[in-house]
PDB file of C-alpha atoms in Angstrom:
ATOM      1  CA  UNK A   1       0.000   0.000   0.000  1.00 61.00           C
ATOM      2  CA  UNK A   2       2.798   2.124   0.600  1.00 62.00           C
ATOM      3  CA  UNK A   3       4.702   1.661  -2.529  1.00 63.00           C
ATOM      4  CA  UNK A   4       0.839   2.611  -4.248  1.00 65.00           C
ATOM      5  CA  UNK A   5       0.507   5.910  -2.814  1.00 61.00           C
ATOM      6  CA  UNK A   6       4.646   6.737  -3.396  1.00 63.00           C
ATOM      7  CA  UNK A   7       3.935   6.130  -6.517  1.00 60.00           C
ATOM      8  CA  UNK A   8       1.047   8.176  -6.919  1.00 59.00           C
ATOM      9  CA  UNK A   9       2.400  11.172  -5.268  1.00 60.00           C
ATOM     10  CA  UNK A  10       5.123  11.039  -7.936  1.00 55.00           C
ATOM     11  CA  UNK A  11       2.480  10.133 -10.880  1.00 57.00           C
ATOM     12  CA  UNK A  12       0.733  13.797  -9.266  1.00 58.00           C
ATOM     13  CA  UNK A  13       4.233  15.113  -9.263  1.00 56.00           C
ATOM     14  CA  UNK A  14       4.692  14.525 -13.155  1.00 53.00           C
ATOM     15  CA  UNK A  15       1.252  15.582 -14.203  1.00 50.00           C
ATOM     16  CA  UNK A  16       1.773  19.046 -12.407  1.00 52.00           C
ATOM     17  CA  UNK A  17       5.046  19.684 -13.621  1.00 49.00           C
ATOM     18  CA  UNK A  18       3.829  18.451 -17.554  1.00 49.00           C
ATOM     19  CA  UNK A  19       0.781  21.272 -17.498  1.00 45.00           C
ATOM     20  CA  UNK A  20       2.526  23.929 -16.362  1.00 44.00           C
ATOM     21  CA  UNK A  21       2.222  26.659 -18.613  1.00 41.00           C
ATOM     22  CA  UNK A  22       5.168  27.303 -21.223  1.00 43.00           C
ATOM     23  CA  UNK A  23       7.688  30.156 -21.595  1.00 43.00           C
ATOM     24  CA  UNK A  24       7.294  32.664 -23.931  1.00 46.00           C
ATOM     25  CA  UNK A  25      11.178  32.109 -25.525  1.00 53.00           C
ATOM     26  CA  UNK A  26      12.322  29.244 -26.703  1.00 61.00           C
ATOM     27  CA  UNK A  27      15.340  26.989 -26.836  1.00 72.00           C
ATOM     28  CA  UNK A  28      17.270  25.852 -24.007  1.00 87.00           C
ATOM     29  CA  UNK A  29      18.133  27.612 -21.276  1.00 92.00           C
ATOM     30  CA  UNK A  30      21.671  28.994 -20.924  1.00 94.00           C
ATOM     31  CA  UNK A  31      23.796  30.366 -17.864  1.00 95.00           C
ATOM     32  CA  UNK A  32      25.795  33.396 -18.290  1.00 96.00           C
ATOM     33  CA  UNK A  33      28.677  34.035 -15.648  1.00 97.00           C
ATOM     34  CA  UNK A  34      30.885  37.412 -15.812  1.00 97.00           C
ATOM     35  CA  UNK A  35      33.924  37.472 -14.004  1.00 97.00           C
ATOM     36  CA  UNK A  36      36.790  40.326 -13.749  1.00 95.00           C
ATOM     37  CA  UNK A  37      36.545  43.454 -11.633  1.00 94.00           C
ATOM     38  CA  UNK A  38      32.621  42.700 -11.664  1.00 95.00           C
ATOM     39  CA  UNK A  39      31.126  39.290 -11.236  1.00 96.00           C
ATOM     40  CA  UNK A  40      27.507  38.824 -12.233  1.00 96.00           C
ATOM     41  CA  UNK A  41      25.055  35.929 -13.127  1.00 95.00           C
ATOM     42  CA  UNK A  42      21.758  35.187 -15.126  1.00 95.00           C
ATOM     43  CA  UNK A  43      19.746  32.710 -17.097  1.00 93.00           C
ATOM     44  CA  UNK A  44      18.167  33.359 -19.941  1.00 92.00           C
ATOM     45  CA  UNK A  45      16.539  31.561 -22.664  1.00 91.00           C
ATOM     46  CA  UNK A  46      19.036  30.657 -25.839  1.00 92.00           C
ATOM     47  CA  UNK A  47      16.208  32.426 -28.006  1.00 94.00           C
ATOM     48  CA  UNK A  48      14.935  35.448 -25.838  1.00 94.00           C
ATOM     49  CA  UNK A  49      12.029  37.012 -26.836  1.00 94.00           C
ATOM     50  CA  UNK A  50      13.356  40.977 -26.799  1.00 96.00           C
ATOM     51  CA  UNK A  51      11.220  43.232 -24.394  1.00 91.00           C
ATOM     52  CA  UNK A  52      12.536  46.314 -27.356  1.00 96.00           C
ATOM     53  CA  UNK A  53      14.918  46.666 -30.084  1.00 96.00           C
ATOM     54  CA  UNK A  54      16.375  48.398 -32.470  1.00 96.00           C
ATOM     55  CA  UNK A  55      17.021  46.721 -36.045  1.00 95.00           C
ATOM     56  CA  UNK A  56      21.360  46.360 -36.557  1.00 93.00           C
ATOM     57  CA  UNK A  57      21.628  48.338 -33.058  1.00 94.00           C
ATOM     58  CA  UNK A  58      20.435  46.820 -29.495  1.00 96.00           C
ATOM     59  CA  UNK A  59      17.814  44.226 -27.875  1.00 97.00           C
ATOM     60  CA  UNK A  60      16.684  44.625 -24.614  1.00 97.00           C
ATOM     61  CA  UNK A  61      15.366  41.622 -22.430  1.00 96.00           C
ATOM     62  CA  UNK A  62      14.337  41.342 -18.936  1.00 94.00           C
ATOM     63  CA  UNK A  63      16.944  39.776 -16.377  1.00 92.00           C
ATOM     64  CA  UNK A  64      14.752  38.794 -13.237  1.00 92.00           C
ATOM     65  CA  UNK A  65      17.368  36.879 -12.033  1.00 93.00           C
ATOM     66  CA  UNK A  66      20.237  38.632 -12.110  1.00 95.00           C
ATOM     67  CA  UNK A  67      23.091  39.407  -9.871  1.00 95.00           C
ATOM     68  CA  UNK A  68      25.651  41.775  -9.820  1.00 95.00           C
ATOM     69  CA  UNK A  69      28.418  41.773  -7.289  1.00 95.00           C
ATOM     70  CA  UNK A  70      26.318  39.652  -4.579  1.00 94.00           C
ATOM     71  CA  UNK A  71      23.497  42.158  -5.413  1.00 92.00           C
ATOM     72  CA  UNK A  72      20.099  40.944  -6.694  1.00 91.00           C
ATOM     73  CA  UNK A  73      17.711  43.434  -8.776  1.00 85.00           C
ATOM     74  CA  UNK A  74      14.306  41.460 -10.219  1.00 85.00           C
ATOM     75  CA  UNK A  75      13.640  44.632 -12.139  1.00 87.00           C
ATOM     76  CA  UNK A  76      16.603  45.006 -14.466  1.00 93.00           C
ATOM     77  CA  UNK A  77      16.828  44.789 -18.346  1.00 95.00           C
ATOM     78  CA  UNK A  78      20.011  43.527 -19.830  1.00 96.00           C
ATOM     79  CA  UNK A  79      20.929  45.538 -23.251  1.00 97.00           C
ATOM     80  CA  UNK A  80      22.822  43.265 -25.400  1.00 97.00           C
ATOM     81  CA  UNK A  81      24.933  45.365 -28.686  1.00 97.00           C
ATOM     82  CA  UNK A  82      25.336  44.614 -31.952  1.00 95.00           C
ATOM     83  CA  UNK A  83      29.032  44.849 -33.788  1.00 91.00           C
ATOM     84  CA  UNK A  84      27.406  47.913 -35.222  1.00 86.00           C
ATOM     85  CA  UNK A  85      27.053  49.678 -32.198  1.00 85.00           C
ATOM     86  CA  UNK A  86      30.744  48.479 -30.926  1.00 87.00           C
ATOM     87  CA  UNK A  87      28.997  45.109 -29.578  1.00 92.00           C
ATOM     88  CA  UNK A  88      28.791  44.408 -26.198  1.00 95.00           C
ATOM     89  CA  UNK A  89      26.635  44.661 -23.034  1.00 96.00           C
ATOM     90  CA  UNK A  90      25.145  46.871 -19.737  1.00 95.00           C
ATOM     91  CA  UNK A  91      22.319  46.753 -17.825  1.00 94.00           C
ATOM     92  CA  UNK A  92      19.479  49.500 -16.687  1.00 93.00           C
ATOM     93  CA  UNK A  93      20.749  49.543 -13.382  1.00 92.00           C
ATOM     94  CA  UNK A  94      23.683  47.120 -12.292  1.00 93.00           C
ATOM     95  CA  UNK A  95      26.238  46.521 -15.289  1.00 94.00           C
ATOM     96  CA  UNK A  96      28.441  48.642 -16.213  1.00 94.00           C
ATOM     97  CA  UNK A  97      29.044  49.558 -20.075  1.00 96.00           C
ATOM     98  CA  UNK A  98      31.056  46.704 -21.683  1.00 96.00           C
ATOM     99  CA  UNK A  99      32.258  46.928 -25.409  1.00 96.00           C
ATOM    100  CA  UNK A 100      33.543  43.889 -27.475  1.00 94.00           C
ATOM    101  CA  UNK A 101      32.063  40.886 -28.697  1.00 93.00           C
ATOM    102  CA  UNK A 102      28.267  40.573 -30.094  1.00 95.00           C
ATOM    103  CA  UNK A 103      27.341  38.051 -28.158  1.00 95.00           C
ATOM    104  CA  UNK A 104      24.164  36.739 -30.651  1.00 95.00           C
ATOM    105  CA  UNK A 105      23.072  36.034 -33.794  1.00 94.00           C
ATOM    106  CA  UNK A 106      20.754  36.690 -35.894  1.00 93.00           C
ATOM    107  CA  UNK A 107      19.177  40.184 -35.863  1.00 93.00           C
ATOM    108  CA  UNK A 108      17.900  41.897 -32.841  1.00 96.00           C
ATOM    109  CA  UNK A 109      14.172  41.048 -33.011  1.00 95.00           C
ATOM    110  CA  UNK A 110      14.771  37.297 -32.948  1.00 95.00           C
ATOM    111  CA  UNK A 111      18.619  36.623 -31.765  1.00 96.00           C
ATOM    112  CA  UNK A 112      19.922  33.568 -30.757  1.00 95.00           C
ATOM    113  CA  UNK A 113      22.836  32.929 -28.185  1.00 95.00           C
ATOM    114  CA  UNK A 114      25.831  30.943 -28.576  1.00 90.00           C
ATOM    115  CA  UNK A 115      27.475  28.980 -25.959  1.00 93.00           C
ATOM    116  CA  UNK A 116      31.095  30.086 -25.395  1.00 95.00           C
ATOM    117  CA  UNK A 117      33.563  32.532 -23.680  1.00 97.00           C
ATOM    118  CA  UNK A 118      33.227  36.010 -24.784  1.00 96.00           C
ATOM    119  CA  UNK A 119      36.123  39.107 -23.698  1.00 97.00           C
ATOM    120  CA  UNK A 120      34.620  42.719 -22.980  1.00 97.00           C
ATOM    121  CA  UNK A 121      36.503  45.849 -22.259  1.00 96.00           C
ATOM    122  CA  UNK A 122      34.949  47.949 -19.066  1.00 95.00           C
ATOM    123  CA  UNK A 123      34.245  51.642 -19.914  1.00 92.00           C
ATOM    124  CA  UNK A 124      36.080  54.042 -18.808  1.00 91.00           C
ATOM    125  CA  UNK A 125      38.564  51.577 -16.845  1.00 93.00           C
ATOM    126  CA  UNK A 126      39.750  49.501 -19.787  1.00 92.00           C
ATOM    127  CA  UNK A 127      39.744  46.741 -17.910  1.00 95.00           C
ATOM    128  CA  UNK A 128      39.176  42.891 -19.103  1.00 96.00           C
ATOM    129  CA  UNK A 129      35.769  41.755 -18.398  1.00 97.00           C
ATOM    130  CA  UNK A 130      34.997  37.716 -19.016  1.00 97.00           C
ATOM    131  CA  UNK A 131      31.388  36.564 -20.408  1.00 97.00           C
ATOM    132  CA  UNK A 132      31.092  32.204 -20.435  1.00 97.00           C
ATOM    133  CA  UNK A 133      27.505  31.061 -21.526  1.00 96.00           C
ATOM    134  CA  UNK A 134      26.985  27.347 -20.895  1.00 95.00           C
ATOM    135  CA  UNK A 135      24.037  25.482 -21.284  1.00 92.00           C
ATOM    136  CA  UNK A 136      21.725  25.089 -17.988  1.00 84.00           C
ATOM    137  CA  UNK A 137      20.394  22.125 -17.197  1.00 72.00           C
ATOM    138  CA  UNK A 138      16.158  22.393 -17.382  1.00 61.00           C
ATOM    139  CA  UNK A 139      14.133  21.601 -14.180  1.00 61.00           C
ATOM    140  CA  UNK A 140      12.302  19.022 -15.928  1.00 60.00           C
ATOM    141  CA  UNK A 141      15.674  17.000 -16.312  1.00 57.00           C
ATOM    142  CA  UNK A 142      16.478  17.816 -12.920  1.00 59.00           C
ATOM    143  CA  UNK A 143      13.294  16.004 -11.744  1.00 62.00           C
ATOM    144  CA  UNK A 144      14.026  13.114 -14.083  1.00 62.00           C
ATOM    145  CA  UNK A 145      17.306  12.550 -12.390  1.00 63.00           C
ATOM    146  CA  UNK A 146      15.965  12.823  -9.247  1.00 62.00           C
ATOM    147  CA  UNK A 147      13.001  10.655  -9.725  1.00 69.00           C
ATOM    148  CA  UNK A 148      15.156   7.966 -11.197  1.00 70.00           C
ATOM    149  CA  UNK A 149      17.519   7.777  -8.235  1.00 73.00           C
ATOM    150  CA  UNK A 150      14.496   7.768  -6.183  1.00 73.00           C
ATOM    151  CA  UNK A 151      13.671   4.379  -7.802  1.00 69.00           C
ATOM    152  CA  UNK A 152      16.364   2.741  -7.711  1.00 78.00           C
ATOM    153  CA  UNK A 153      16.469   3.871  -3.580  1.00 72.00           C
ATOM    154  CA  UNK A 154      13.082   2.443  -3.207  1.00 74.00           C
ATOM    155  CA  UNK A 155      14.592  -0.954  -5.656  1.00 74.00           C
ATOM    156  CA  UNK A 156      17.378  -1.202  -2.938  1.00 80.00           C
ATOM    157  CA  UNK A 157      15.254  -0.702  -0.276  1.00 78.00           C
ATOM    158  CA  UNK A 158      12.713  -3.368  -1.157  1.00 79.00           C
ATOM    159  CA  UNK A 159      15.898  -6.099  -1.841  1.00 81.00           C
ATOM    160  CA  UNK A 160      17.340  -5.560   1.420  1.00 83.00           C
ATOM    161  CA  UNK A 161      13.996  -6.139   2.815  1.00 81.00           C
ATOM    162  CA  UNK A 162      13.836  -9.449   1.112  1.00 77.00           C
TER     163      UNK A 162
END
């Protein structure tokens, strides 16, 4: 009987997760970590949907989860630059301006990210700025993993019993 109802609470578990409503981008989800004289961290979607752009020029996108030297800021919008406009990256209110690399492709109203290590140059201090986006791994496959080495737990569990 027990065994019934684990299994049902994670059969309840999976039919949750499974209807829960979709994100507006698309792709996989990718980390980005900065590190130099300012460390920061987000995810965002390898396709983001832009919150505004401008064609050859800029594409804004909100960052709710973003941190900038240990500081958190649910409101901020990352601006990401195309070669055009000296490429590059800032933020509303936490990131400095940092010129280099475009970071994307595709143009501004539909980029796409590219996994990799990407070198900036800080304004006005010239210094070296370092941009790595790596693919994150999804929730859902975070779950899987977990549910599977839940099983075999329960597996073990039932053979020492025996």
């Amino acid at each position: 009987m027990k065994n019934i109802l684990k299994g049902g609470a994670l059969l309840v578990a999976f039919v949750f997760l499974a209807v829960l409503p979709a994100h507006a981008d698309s792709g996989d989800t990718y980390q980005f970590d900065m590190s130099g004289p300012v460390t920061a961290s987000w995810t965002m979607s390898e396709n983001p949907t832009p919150y505004y752009y401008e064609e050859g020029t800029v594409f804004l996108v909100e960052a709710p989860d973003l941190v900038v030297d240990g500081v958190a800021d649910g409101s901020d919008i990352l601006c990401f630059f195309s070669l055009g406009d000296l490429g590059g990256l800032n933020s509303v209110n936490l990131l400095p301006d940092f010129f280099g690399q475009q970071v994307y492709s595709g143009d501004e109203s539909a980029p796409t990210f590219t996994t990799g290590t990407y070198y900036f140059t800080m304004s006005g201090t010239n210094a070296i700025e370092t941009l790595t986006i790596a693919q994150a791994p999804e929730p859902g496959t975070i779950l899987l993993l977990c549910s599977g080495l839940a099983a075999i737990g329960l597996k073990r569990k039932r053979q020492a019993a025996n």
